[in-house]
Coordinates of C-alpha atoms in Angstrom, one line a residue:
X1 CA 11.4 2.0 16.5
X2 CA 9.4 -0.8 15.6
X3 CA 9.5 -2.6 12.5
X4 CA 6.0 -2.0 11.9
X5 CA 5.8 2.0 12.5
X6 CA 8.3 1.5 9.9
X7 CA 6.6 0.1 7.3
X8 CA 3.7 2.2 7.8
X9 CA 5.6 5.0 7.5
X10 CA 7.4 3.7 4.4
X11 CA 4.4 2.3 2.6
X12 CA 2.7 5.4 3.4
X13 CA 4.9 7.7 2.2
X14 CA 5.6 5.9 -0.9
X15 CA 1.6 6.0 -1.8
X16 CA 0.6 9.3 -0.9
X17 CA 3.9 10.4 -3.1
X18 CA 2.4 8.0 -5.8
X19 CA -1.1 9.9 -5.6
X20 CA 0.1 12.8 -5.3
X21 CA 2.3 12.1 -8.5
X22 CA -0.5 10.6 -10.2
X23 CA -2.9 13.6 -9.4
X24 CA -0.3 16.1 -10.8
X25 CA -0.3 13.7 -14.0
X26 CA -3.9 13.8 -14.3
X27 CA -4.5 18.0 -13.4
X28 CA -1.2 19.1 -15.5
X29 CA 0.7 16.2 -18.2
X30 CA -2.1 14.1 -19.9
X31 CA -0.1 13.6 -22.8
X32 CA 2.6 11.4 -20.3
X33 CA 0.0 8.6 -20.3
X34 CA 0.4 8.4 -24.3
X35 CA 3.9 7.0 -23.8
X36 CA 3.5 3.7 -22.3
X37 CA 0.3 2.7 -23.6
X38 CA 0.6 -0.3 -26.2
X39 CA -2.4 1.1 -29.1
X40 CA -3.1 4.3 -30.1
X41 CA -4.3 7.0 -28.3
X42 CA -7.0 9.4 -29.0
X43 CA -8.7 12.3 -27.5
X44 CA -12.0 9.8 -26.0
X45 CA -9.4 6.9 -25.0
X46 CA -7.2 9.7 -23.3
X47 CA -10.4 11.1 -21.2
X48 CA -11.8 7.5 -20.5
X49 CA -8.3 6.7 -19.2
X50 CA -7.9 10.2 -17.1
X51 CA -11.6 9.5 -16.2
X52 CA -10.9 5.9 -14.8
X53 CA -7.7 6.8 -13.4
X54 CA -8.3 10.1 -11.0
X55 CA -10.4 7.9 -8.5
X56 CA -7.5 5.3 -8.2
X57 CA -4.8 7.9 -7.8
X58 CA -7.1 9.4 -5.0
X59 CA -7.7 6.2 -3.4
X60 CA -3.7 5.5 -3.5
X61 CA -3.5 9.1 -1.7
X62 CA -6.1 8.5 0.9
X63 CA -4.8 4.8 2.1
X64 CA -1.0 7.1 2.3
X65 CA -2.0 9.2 4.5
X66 CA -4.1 6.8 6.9
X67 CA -1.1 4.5 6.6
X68 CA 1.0 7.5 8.3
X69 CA -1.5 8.4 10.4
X70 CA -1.8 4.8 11.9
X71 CA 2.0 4.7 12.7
X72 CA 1.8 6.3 15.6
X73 CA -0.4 3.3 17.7
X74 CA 1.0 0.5 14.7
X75 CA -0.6 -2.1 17.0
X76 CA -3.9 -1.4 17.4
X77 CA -4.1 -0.9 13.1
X78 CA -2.9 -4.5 12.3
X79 CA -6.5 -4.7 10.4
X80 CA -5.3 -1.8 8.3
X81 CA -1.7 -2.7 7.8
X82 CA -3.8 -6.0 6.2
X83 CA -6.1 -3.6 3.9
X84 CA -3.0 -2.3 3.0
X85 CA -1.1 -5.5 1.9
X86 CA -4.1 -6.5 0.2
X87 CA -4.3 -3.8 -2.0
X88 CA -0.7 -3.8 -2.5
X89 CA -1.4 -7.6 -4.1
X90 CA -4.1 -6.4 -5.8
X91 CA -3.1 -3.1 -7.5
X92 CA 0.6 -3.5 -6.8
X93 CA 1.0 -6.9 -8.3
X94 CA -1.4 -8.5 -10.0
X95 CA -2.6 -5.1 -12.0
X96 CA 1.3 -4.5 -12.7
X97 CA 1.4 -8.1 -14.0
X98 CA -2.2 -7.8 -15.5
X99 CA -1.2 -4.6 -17.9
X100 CA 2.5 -6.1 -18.4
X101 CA 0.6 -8.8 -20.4
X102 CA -1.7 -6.3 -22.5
X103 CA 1.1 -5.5 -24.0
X104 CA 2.4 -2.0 -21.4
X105 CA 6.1 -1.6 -21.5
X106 CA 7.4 -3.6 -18.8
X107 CA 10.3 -1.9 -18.0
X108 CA 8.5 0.5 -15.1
X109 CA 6.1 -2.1 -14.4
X110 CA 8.8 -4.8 -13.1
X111 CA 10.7 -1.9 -10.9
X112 CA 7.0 -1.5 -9.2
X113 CA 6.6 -4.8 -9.0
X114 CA 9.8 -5.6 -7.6
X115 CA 9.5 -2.6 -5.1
X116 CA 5.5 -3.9 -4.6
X117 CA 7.0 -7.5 -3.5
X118 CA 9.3 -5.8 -0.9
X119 CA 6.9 -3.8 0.5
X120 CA 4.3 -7.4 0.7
X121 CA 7.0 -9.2 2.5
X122 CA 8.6 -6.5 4.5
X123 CA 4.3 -5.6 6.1
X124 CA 3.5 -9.5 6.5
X125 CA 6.6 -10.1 8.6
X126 CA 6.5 -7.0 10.8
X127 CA 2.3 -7.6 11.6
X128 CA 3.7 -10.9 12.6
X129 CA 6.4 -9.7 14.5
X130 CA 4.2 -7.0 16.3
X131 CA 1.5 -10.4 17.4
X132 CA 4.8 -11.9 18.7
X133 CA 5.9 -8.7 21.0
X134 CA 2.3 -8.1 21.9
X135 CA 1.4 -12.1 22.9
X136 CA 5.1 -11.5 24.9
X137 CA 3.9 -8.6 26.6
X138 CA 0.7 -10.3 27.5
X139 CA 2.5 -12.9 28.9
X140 CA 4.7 -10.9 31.3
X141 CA 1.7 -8.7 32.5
X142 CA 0.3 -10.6 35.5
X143 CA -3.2 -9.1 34.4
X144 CA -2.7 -12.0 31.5
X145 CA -1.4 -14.7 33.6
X146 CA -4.0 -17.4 34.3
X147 CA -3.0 -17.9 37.7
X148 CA -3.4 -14.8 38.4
X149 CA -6.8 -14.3 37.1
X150 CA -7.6 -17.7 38.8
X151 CA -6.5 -15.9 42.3
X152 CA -8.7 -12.8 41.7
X153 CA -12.1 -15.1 41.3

């Protein structure tokens, strides 16, 4: 199987088990945000933090489940897998590192992050992998080869 099916599947499955996670957290265990948080927690922060956090944990679930949808044709949703990578960076790094330095506990925060990097490097190398298998492919179909095309004119 491709390297890229792969990683869609993986990255997928990964974020729509994080959204999932995160929804149960939000619907059933409020309290479990309490825990990590580095000031102290009232009712109104609790609710502001729920509030602000539902949308994100649907998000996460949403790009999951396109990411598995899209890894059955991988190579026509390159643009996606690059949506995907992006907000890996974006959410999956920088906010890790961002709330690591307000003070969260890092000790989940580096395991994501760490898991996060994997998941960056493993997607960047398999998109470029796929443009290498589909600009060989290309090549070997006379359709692609210039002489060809020259011929048919």
């Amino acid at each position: 199987m491709k390297p890229l099916t792969w990683w869609f599947r993986v990255v997928g499955g990964y974020n729509v088990l994080l959204g999932a996670a995160s929804l149960g957290y939000i619907a059933f265990s409020q309290e479990h945000f309490e825990s990590g948080m580095p000031y102290h927690v009232t009712n109104s922060v609790r609710s502001a933090f729920v509030d602000a956090w539902f949308p994100f944990a649907c998000d996460i679930l949403i790009v999951g489940v396109a990411l598995l949808v899209a890894s059955k044709r991988p190579e026509r949703n390159i643009g996606l897998a690059w949506l995907a990578i992006a907000l890996e960076v974006a959410h999956g790094i920088a906010h890790n590192v961002f709330l690591i330095r307000r003070g969260y506990e890092a000790g989940g925060y580096i395991a994501f992050l760490a898991f996060t990097c994997a998941m960056v490097i493993w997607g960047v190398w398999a998109i470029i992998r796929a443009g290498d298998a589909q600009q060989s492919s290309e090549q070997s179909d006379p359709a692609h080869d210039p002489a060809t095309l020259l011929a048919q004119q």
